Amino acid sequence: MGVALTRAAQWTTAGFGKGTLELTPLNEALLNDIIKFVESFRVKYPQEAEFVFKEPLRWKTTLEPSEFESGYIVSDTGVLSEENSKDGQPLLILSGKDIQVSSFGQLSRLLELAKDKKLKETQICLEANRDPVVKILGAGYGIVEGEEDSSAIRFLDKMKKDDGHASIKMKISLLLQQLDVLLLNNSLKHISLEIRLNPATIKNDVDLLKRFSGEGEQTVLESIEYTSDFEFANGCRAPPWRQMHGEICYLMVKPHDCDSIYVTCSTAGVFVNGGKKNEAEEINYERHSEIFKDLVTFLRHTSAKFSENMSKQKHSFLGGKKKEKKKLKSVTEKEETLSLPKSSVISVKSPSEKRRMVRKLEPSLKWTSSAVPQEKKDSSKESQDEKSATLSVTDKPKSVSPSTSAGKTQSSSRRKSFEKVEELSSESSSESEEDEEQPDHRQEGQTDLPSEYWQIQKLVKYLKGGNQTATVIALCSMRDFNLTQETCQLAIRDVGGLEVLINLLDTDDVKCKIGSLKILKEISNNSQIRRTIVDLGGLPIMVKILDSPDKNLKCLAAETIANVANFKRARRTVRQHGGIKKLVELLDYAQSKTDPMHRHALYETKDVEVARCGALALWSCSKSHANKEAIRKAGGIPLLARLLKSSHENMLIPVVGTLQECASEEHYRAAIKAERIIENLVKNLSSENEVLQEHCAMAIYQCAEDEETRDLVRQHGGLKPLAALLNNTDNKERLAAVTGAIWKCAISKENVTKIIDRLDGVRLLWSLLKNPHPDVKASAAWALCPCIENAKDAGEMVRSFVGGLELVVNLLKSENKEVLASVCAAITNIAKDQENLAVITDHGVVPLLSKLANTNNDKLRWHLAEAISRCCMWGRNRIAFGEHKAVAPLVRYLRSKDPNVHRATAQALYQLSEDANNCITMHENGAVKLLLDMVGSPDEELQEAAAGCISNIRRLALATEKAKYS
C-alpha cells in the first residue's frame, strides 16, 4: 500500500507541504480498491483484524459521534470503542474531529458506518498517513526505496527479533504487499488506456471551435475564449504553479443553450472549474465536474445544442481537424504496413508499448462521412490497396487465414443459399416474443471513439493479410481487449472483421478456429453483431463444428450459438441446419461414459462442460415453438431429466432454463410429469443459488397449469420452500417467479389450506404488494386471488391485514398494465364479501376503476369489467360508475375479439343496467345491437348476462313510452 501511494497515486502538491489526493479517475480507482480490501478484512482475516497497530492511524474525520452504533461508547463530544487493547486502551478514539484507529477490525467497522462518506474518509486518512505500513507494523517493515526485491528477506530478519506476534505480522505484511501489487497493476491499466492531452492538441481544438462559433443558430457555440492571453514557451497559458499539476489553460465557453462555463484543460482531460466572480479575481481552480477525455467530448456532454449543431457541421469540422493533424503526424506513421511485425504483437500486451501504439494509430476520417465501412468503398484508394493486398493471399492452403475477398465470396454464396432455404420453408413460427433485431446505429463521430477502436481495426487488418502464425498471434492479441465493450465489438464489425472470423471457422487449423470462436463468443452478446453473424452465414458453420471430435471446439461453438440464437431468425436457422438434434446429442455426454454413483468426479471432465454448453444453446433455441417440438422429437426431455439430477449448479441453470421455456407446451408438461422432473425442481428450490431458484420457480409456474402437477408440488414438499422464499425480497426477479408459482399452485384448494394454515403465505403475499418492483406486485396480486377464493372465512382473513384494503385500492393508481389487471382480479375476489366491498367503496374504488375504463388492453378489460360487475352490488355504486363516465367505454369492450372480455363486460353491463341513466348511455352507444348478437352465444353465462341487460334496457324504454302517452 505504501509503494502504490508513493508511486501510483496522483498527489496535488508541487514539491512542498503534505499534499492531497485529488479525486482523479486513477485515484478514485485506487481508493475503491483499498476500501474493498479494508471492508472485507474483518470477515476474511478475523485473527489479523484484532492485531493492534504499532502506532494508531490519526486524521480529521468527517463522521459525527451520532453516526456510531452499537459497540461504541458515545458522548456529545466523542466516541470510544468498547473493544480495547491488552493494556486497556480503546482501539478507536474520537475526540471532536480528531480520530485515531488502532486495528483493521475497527477500520473495517468505521468504513461500514461511513456509508456514502467512505471514499472521502479513506482519502483523508491516507493523506494524513502517507506511509500507513510503518504505523501498522513498525519502521522495520517499511519499504526502502530501491530495495523492494530484498524486502521479504529483511522482514524475516525482523521477525526473528519480534515478539509472539511474528506470524500475524508476517501475514499482514504479505497481505499489504499483495494489495500493493494489485494497486500498481490496476494503475498501470489506467495509465495504459489514458490518452494525455498536450498544449498543441488543445490549441488546435480551440482554434477550430472558434471558426465554427459566433452568432446564428447553426454555429456550434456563441463564443470560446482563453482566460489569459499570455502563452508560455511550452504552449501553456496556466500559471507555472498550476502547470505542475498538469494544467494547460483555462477557457470561458458560452454555449447556445446554457450559461457561460469556466473550463480547465489539463493533461488528464477537460473539466469544469470554479470560475471567477469578476475579472479582478483569480480563477477558482477546484474541479466541479467529472473529467472528459477532450474538449469536444466535454461540450457534447454539456450542451445538447452543441451536439446537434456539431453533427450538422462534422464533415467541415473534421476536415479542418484533418488538416491540423497533418502538421502533427510523426515519421513512424509512414512506416505502417499490412504485415505483422514482432513489435506490433508486443505492443498489445505491454502497457508502455500500448501507449506508443495509441500515438502511432491515426483514425481514418472517412469513416464518419459515410454509413458504409471503408472496406466496402470500392471507389476509395485505400480499399483498392487493401483488395490487392488480400488477393495475394487467396492461393494459400485452407489451414492459413483466408483473405477478405475470399471471405466475401464465401459469405455471399452462403447468404444466397440460406435465403433460398428461408424462401422455400413453409413452416411458420408461433413465437410471440419481440424480435430483437434493431436498426443499425453507428457512433456519431471520430471524437467519440477511444483508441481501442483503432487498435482493434489495425489487428483485423493483420488478420486479413498475415500468415498462419500471424493470424493466431493477432487473435490472441485481440482477446487482450475488453471485448464486452460495444466500441470494441463494433470496431471488429466495421472493418470487416466478422467475415474474416467466420471464414476462419472453415479452415483446418484448430487453433485458428478456437481463437475465432473465443472472440465471436464474446462479441455476440451485442444484438447488431448477432444479426451480422447470421447474415454472413456463420450459424451453419458453427452447427457443423458441433460434430467436431475436439471438445473445446464443441463447447465454444455451442456457447456462441447460445448467444447468437437470441432472435427468431437465428433460432430458425439453427433448426433448419440440423442444429437442434446435434445440441441434444451433446447432452448425452455427461451420462454415457460415467457411473452415476461417481457423479462428483464427472464434473471435472470435459464431457460435463460439453453437456452444459449444449444445454445453454438449447435454452436460447427453446424460445421458439418449432424448436421446442424439435427438442422433444430428438429425445431431449429424458436427457434433460437425467441432467437435472446432478448437483452441479452451472449445469442445472441452463437445464432448468430450457425446461422452463418448454413447459409452456402441453406435450412437455405431460412428459415432465412422466419423467418425475417436478421432484427435482422442488428439490432445487432449496439451493443456495438464487438464479437456479428463480428458474425452478418459473418452471413450476409453467407446469402447474393442471391439477396433477399442483398436487405433485405439494406432495414433494414444494410449498414450504416457495413460502420461505417470499421472505427474501432482495432479488426481485426471483420473487416474481416464486409468487407466480404460488399463484398457480394456489388454484388447488388443498394447497391454499397448506399455505394459509401452516406457512403464513397470504400475509407474506399481501406484504409484497408494497414491493416497488411491478412484476413482484403483479405476481403477488395474482397469487392472492385463488388464496382469497379458496380460503375459509376469506372476508375476515382479508380484514385482518391492517391497511390491506386501502393498499389494494391505491394500487389502481399504478401505470403498469399487469399490476392493474392483477389488482382488478384481486378486487373481484375481495368484493365477494359485503363488508370488504363497503370498505373498498369508502376508499374510493369506484372512481379509480372508472378512470381505467378507457383501455385497449384485453387482459385489463377482462378483469376490470369483472371488478366493476362485483362492485355494483353495494349501495349506489351502479349510479356512481355512470357518473364517473365508465359505462360508454365498457360498451366498446363488446367489440373485442376475446370471449373472456365479452362475458365479463356483459355481466358488468347487466349490473349497471339496473340504473335508468346507465341504460340510456348504453343505448346511445349501440349496446343493444352488440348484445343481441351475444344472446346466441354458446357461453351460457354470456347469454344470460346479455339477455338480462337487453331486458332492463327494453323495460326502461317501455316505461318511458307508457309515461309519454298516459
Short mmCIF file of N, CA, C and O in Angstrom, two decimals, residues 367-447:
data_model
loop_
_atom_site.label_atom_id
_atom_site.label_comp_id
_atom_site.label_asym_id
_atom_site.label_seq_id
_atom_site.Cartn_x
_atom_site.Cartn_y
_atom_site.Cartn_z
N TRP A 367 -14.41 7.40 -42.19
CA TRP A 367 -15.44 6.56 -41.58
C TRP A 367 -16.67 7.37 -41.20
O TRP A 367 -17.79 6.92 -41.32
N THR A 368 -16.44 8.62 -40.72
CA THR A 368 -17.57 9.41 -40.24
C THR A 368 -18.39 10.02 -41.36
O THR A 368 -19.49 10.48 -41.13
N SER A 369 -17.87 10.03 -42.56
CA SER A 369 -18.61 10.69 -43.63
C SER A 369 -19.51 9.75 -44.39
O SER A 369 -20.16 10.12 -45.35
N SER A 370 -19.56 8.49 -43.97
CA SER A 370 -20.44 7.54 -44.66
C SER A 370 -20.87 6.47 -43.70
O SER A 370 -20.18 6.14 -42.76
N ALA A 371 -22.05 5.92 -43.96
CA ALA A 371 -22.53 4.82 -43.11
C ALA A 371 -21.91 3.50 -43.51
O ALA A 371 -22.13 2.49 -42.88
N VAL A 372 -21.13 3.46 -44.60
CA VAL A 372 -20.54 2.22 -45.10
C VAL A 372 -19.11 2.13 -44.62
O VAL A 372 -18.36 3.08 -44.73
N PRO A 373 -18.65 1.00 -44.05
CA PRO A 373 -17.27 0.87 -43.62
C PRO A 373 -16.31 1.06 -44.78
O PRO A 373 -16.66 0.81 -45.94
N GLN A 374 -15.05 1.43 -44.49
CA GLN A 374 -14.09 1.72 -45.54
C GLN A 374 -13.86 0.53 -46.46
O GLN A 374 -13.67 0.68 -47.65
N GLU A 375 -13.87 -0.67 -45.88
CA GLU A 375 -13.61 -1.84 -46.71
C GLU A 375 -14.66 -2.05 -47.79
O GLU A 375 -14.45 -2.74 -48.75
N LYS A 376 -15.86 -1.46 -47.59
CA LYS A 376 -16.93 -1.63 -48.56
C LYS A 376 -16.84 -0.60 -49.69
O LYS A 376 -17.55 -0.68 -50.68
N LYS A 377 -16.00 0.45 -49.52
CA LYS A 377 -15.94 1.52 -50.52
C LYS A 377 -14.97 1.12 -51.62
O LYS A 377 -13.77 1.33 -51.54
N ASP A 378 -15.48 0.51 -52.67
CA ASP A 378 -14.61 0.05 -53.74
C ASP A 378 -13.96 1.20 -54.48
O ASP A 378 -12.92 1.03 -55.12
N SER A 379 -14.57 2.37 -54.42
CA SER A 379 -14.04 3.51 -55.16
C SER A 379 -12.86 4.16 -54.48
O SER A 379 -12.11 4.89 -55.09
N SER A 380 -12.69 3.93 -53.17
CA SER A 380 -11.62 4.59 -52.45
C SER A 380 -10.29 3.91 -52.72
O SER A 380 -10.20 2.71 -52.90
N LYS A 381 -9.23 4.71 -52.69
CA LYS A 381 -7.89 4.20 -52.98
C LYS A 381 -7.46 3.19 -51.92
O LYS A 381 -6.89 2.15 -52.23
N GLU A 382 -7.79 3.50 -50.66
CA GLU A 382 -7.38 2.61 -49.58
C GLU A 382 -8.02 1.25 -49.74
O GLU A 382 -7.40 0.21 -49.51
N SER A 383 -9.30 1.25 -50.14
CA SER A 383 -9.99 -0.01 -50.34
C SER A 383 -9.35 -0.80 -51.47
O SER A 383 -9.19 -2.01 -51.39
N GLN A 384 -8.96 -0.13 -52.55
CA GLN A 384 -8.31 -0.80 -53.68
C GLN A 384 -6.98 -1.39 -53.25
O GLN A 384 -6.64 -2.51 -53.61
N ASP A 385 -6.22 -0.61 -52.46
CA ASP A 385 -4.93 -1.11 -51.99
C ASP A 385 -5.10 -2.35 -51.13
O ASP A 385 -4.36 -3.31 -51.22
N GLU A 386 -6.11 -2.31 -50.28
CA GLU A 386 -6.34 -3.42 -49.37
C GLU A 386 -6.77 -4.66 -50.16
O GLU A 386 -6.39 -5.78 -49.85
N LYS A 387 -7.59 -4.44 -51.20
CA LYS A 387 -8.01 -5.57 -52.03
C LYS A 387 -6.82 -6.25 -52.67
O LYS A 387 -6.71 -7.47 -52.70
N SER A 388 -5.92 -5.43 -53.23
CA SER A 388 -4.77 -6.01 -53.91
C SER A 388 -3.89 -6.77 -52.93
O SER A 388 -3.32 -7.80 -53.26
N ALA A 389 -3.82 -6.25 -51.69
CA ALA A 389 -3.02 -6.93 -50.68
C ALA A 389 -3.63 -8.26 -50.30
O ALA A 389 -2.93 -9.25 -50.12
N THR A 390 -4.96 -8.30 -50.18
CA THR A 390 -5.60 -9.54 -49.76
C THR A 390 -5.70 -10.55 -50.89
O THR A 390 -5.73 -11.75 -50.65
N LEU A 391 -5.76 -10.08 -52.13
CA LEU A 391 -5.85 -11.01 -53.25
C LEU A 391 -4.62 -11.91 -53.33
O LEU A 391 -4.69 -13.05 -53.80
N SER A 392 -3.51 -11.42 -52.85
CA SER A 392 -2.29 -12.21 -52.92
C SER A 392 -2.31 -13.37 -51.96
O SER A 392 -1.47 -14.25 -52.02
N VAL A 393 -3.27 -13.39 -51.04
CA VAL A 393 -3.32 -14.45 -50.04
C VAL A 393 -4.26 -15.58 -50.44
O VAL A 393 -4.30 -16.62 -49.81
N THR A 394 -5.04 -15.37 -51.49
CA THR A 394 -6.09 -16.33 -51.81
C THR A 394 -5.57 -17.68 -52.24
O THR A 394 -6.29 -18.67 -52.19
N ASP A 395 -4.31 -17.74 -52.67
CA ASP A 395 -3.76 -19.02 -53.10
C ASP A 395 -3.20 -19.85 -51.96
O ASP A 395 -2.68 -20.93 -52.18
N LYS A 396 -3.30 -19.34 -50.72
CA LYS A 396 -2.74 -20.06 -49.58
C LYS A 396 -3.59 -21.30 -49.29
O LYS A 396 -4.77 -21.33 -49.58
N PRO A 397 -2.98 -22.33 -48.65
CA PRO A 397 -3.76 -23.51 -48.29
C PRO A 397 -4.86 -23.17 -47.29
O PRO A 397 -4.82 -22.16 -46.63
N LYS A 398 -5.82 -24.10 -47.15
CA LYS A 398 -7.01 -23.82 -46.35
C LYS A 398 -6.70 -23.59 -44.89
O LYS A 398 -7.41 -22.90 -44.19
N SER A 399 -5.61 -24.15 -44.40
CA SER A 399 -5.27 -24.01 -42.99
C SER A 399 -4.78 -22.62 -42.64
O SER A 399 -4.68 -22.26 -41.50
N VAL A 400 -4.47 -21.82 -43.66
CA VAL A 400 -3.97 -20.46 -43.44
C VAL A 400 -5.14 -19.49 -43.39
O VAL A 400 -6.19 -19.73 -43.96
N SER A 401 -4.94 -18.36 -42.70
CA SER A 401 -6.01 -17.36 -42.58
C SER A 401 -6.51 -16.96 -43.95
O SER A 401 -5.77 -16.54 -44.81
N PRO A 402 -7.80 -17.09 -44.23
CA PRO A 402 -8.36 -16.75 -45.54
C PRO A 402 -8.38 -15.26 -45.77
O PRO A 402 -8.39 -14.47 -44.85
N SER A 403 -8.44 -14.86 -47.00
CA SER A 403 -8.43 -13.45 -47.34
C SER A 403 -9.80 -12.84 -47.24
O SER A 403 -10.80 -13.52 -47.18
N THR A 404 -9.83 -11.53 -47.25
CA THR A 404 -11.11 -10.83 -47.18
C THR A 404 -11.93 -11.06 -48.43
O THR A 404 -13.13 -11.28 -48.38
N SER A 405 -11.26 -11.05 -49.57
CA SER A 405 -12.02 -11.23 -50.81
C SER A 405 -12.62 -12.61 -50.87
O SER A 405 -13.76 -12.81 -51.28
N ALA A 406 -11.83 -13.61 -50.43
CA ALA A 406 -12.39 -14.96 -50.39
C ALA A 406 -13.54 -15.03 -49.42
O ALA A 406 -14.53 -15.69 -49.67
N GLY A 407 -13.37 -14.32 -48.30
CA GLY A 407 -14.45 -14.31 -47.30
C GLY A 407 -15.72 -13.73 -47.86
O GLY A 407 -16.80 -14.22 -47.62
N LYS A 408 -15.60 -12.66 -48.65
CA LYS A 408 -16.79 -12.03 -49.21
C LYS A 408 -17.49 -12.98 -50.17
O LYS A 408 -18.72 -13.09 -50.20
N THR A 409 -16.69 -13.71 -50.97
CA THR A 409 -17.28 -14.63 -51.92
C THR A 409 -18.02 -15.75 -51.22
O THR A 409 -19.15 -16.09 -51.53
N GLN A 410 -17.32 -16.34 -50.20
CA GLN A 410 -17.93 -17.45 -49.48
C GLN A 410 -19.17 -17.02 -48.74
O GLN A 410 -20.21 -17.68 -48.79
N SER A 411 -19.06 -15.87 -48.02
CA SER A 411 -20.22 -15.43 -47.23
C SER A 411 -21.37 -15.05 -48.13
O SER A 411 -22.53 -15.25 -47.80
N SER A 412 -21.06 -14.51 -49.32
CA SER A 412 -22.12 -14.13 -50.25
C SER A 412 -22.86 -15.37 -50.75
O SER A 412 -24.09 -15.40 -50.78
N SER A 413 -22.09 -16.41 -51.08
CA SER A 413 -22.76 -17.62 -51.58
C SER A 413 -23.55 -18.29 -50.48
O SER A 413 -24.64 -18.82 -50.70
N ARG A 414 -22.99 -18.26 -49.24
CA ARG A 414 -23.73 -18.85 -48.12
C ARG A 414 -25.03 -18.09 -47.87
O ARG A 414 -26.06 -18.68 -47.60
N ARG A 415 -24.93 -16.76 -47.97
CA ARG A 415 -26.12 -15.94 -47.71
C ARG A 415 -27.21 -16.22 -48.73
O ARG A 415 -28.38 -16.33 -48.42
N LYS A 416 -26.80 -16.36 -50.02
CA LYS A 416 -27.79 -16.62 -51.06
C LYS A 416 -28.47 -17.97 -50.84
O LYS A 416 -29.69 -18.09 -50.96
N SER A 417 -27.66 -19.00 -50.54
CA SER A 417 -28.25 -20.32 -50.35
C SER A 417 -29.16 -20.34 -49.12
O SER A 417 -30.20 -20.97 -49.11
N PHE A 418 -28.74 -19.59 -48.08
CA PHE A 418 -29.54 -19.53 -46.86
C PHE A 418 -30.87 -18.84 -47.12
O PHE A 418 -31.93 -19.26 -46.66
N GLU A 419 -30.83 -17.73 -47.88
CA GLU A 419 -32.07 -17.01 -48.20
C GLU A 419 -33.01 -17.90 -49.01
O GLU A 419 -34.23 -17.85 -48.85
N LYS A 420 -32.43 -18.75 -49.88
CA LYS A 420 -33.27 -19.63 -50.68
C LYS A 420 -33.99 -20.63 -49.78
O LYS A 420 -35.16 -20.93 -49.97
N VAL A 421 -33.25 -21.16 -48.78
CA VAL A 421 -33.87 -22.09 -47.84
C VAL A 421 -35.02 -21.42 -47.10
O VAL A 421 -36.09 -21.99 -46.92
N GLU A 422 -34.80 -20.17 -46.70
CA GLU A 422 -35.85 -19.43 -45.98
C GLU A 422 -37.09 -19.24 -46.85
O GLU A 422 -38.22 -19.34 -46.39
N GLU A 423 -36.85 -18.94 -48.14
CA GLU A 423 -37.99 -18.72 -49.03
C GLU A 423 -38.78 -20.00 -49.26
O GLU A 423 -40.01 -20.00 -49.34
N LEU A 424 -38.05 -21.13 -49.34
CA LEU A 424 -38.72 -22.40 -49.61
C LEU A 424 -39.44 -22.94 -48.37
O LEU A 424 -40.34 -23.74 -48.47
N SER A 425 -38.97 -22.49 -47.19
CA SER A 425 -39.55 -23.01 -45.95
C SER A 425 -40.98 -22.53 -45.79
O SER A 425 -41.27 -21.36 -45.85
N SER A 426 -41.88 -23.48 -45.57
CA SER A 426 -43.30 -23.12 -45.47
C SER A 426 -43.78 -23.08 -44.03
O SER A 426 -44.89 -22.64 -43.76
N GLU A 427 -42.92 -23.56 -43.10
CA GLU A 427 -43.39 -23.60 -41.71
C GLU A 427 -43.37 -22.21 -41.11
O GLU A 427 -42.56 -21.38 -41.47
N SER A 428 -44.26 -21.96 -40.21
CA SER A 428 -44.32 -20.65 -39.54
C SER A 428 -44.08 -20.85 -38.06
O SER A 428 -44.49 -21.83 -37.47
N SER A 429 -43.40 -19.89 -37.49
CA SER A 429 -43.10 -19.97 -36.05
C SER A 429 -44.20 -19.31 -35.26
O SER A 429 -44.76 -18.31 -35.67
N SER A 430 -44.49 -19.87 -34.12
CA SER A 430 -45.53 -19.31 -33.26
C SER A 430 -44.95 -18.43 -32.18
O SER A 430 -45.60 -18.15 -31.20
N GLU A 431 -43.71 -18.04 -32.34
CA GLU A 431 -43.07 -17.21 -31.31
C GLU A 431 -43.83 -15.90 -31.17
O GLU A 431 -44.14 -15.25 -32.14
N SER A 432 -44.05 -15.52 -29.93
CA SER A 432 -44.77 -14.27 -29.69
C SER A 432 -43.86 -13.19 -29.14
O SER A 432 -44.25 -12.05 -29.04
N GLU A 433 -42.61 -13.58 -28.73
CA GLU A 433 -41.75 -12.56 -28.15
C GLU A 433 -41.28 -11.60 -29.22
O GLU A 433 -41.23 -11.92 -30.38
N GLU A 434 -40.90 -10.40 -28.80
CA GLU A 434 -40.45 -9.39 -29.73
C GLU A 434 -39.14 -9.80 -30.36
O GLU A 434 -38.25 -10.32 -29.70
N ASP A 435 -39.02 -9.60 -31.66
CA ASP A 435 -37.77 -9.87 -32.33
C ASP A 435 -36.82 -8.72 -32.01
O ASP A 435 -37.16 -7.57 -32.17
N GLU A 436 -35.63 -9.07 -31.54
CA GLU A 436 -34.74 -8.03 -31.05
C GLU A 436 -33.99 -7.32 -32.15
O GLU A 436 -33.21 -6.42 -31.89
N GLU A 437 -34.15 -7.70 -33.41
CA GLU A 437 -33.39 -7.05 -34.47
C GLU A 437 -33.75 -5.57 -34.52
O GLU A 437 -34.90 -5.20 -34.65
N GLN A 438 -32.76 -4.75 -34.45
CA GLN A 438 -32.98 -3.31 -34.39
C GLN A 438 -32.20 -2.64 -35.50
O GLN A 438 -31.24 -3.19 -36.02
N PRO A 439 -32.60 -1.44 -35.88
CA PRO A 439 -31.86 -0.73 -36.92
C PRO A 439 -30.44 -0.46 -36.48
O PRO A 439 -30.17 -0.23 -35.30
N ASP A 440 -29.55 -0.50 -37.44
CA ASP A 440 -28.13 -0.29 -37.16
C ASP A 440 -27.90 1.14 -36.71
O ASP A 440 -28.55 2.07 -37.15
N HIS A 441 -26.98 1.30 -35.78
CA HIS A 441 -26.59 2.65 -35.41
C HIS A 441 -25.09 2.68 -35.23
O HIS A 441 -24.48 1.74 -34.76
N ARG A 442 -24.48 3.77 -35.65
CA ARG A 442 -23.04 3.91 -35.54
C ARG A 442 -22.72 5.03 -34.58
O ARG A 442 -23.50 5.93 -34.36
N GLN A 443 -21.54 4.98 -34.04
CA GLN A 443 -21.14 6.05 -33.15
C GLN A 443 -20.95 7.31 -33.96
O GLN A 443 -20.50 7.28 -35.09
N GLU A 444 -21.28 8.44 -33.36
CA GLU A 444 -21.50 9.64 -34.15
C GLU A 444 -20.27 10.27 -34.76
O GLU A 444 -20.31 10.80 -35.82
N GLY A 445 -19.19 10.28 -34.14
CA GLY A 445 -18.05 10.98 -34.72
C GLY A 445 -16.75 10.45 -34.21
O GLY A 445 -16.67 9.74 -33.22
N GLN A 446 -15.68 10.79 -34.90
CA GLN A 446 -14.37 10.30 -34.54
C GLN A 446 -14.00 10.70 -33.12
O GLN A 446 -13.34 9.96 -32.41
N THR A 447 -14.42 11.89 -32.70
CA THR A 447 -14.03 12.38 -31.38
C THR A 447 -14.63 11.54 -30.27
O THR A 447 -14.17 11.61 -29.14
#
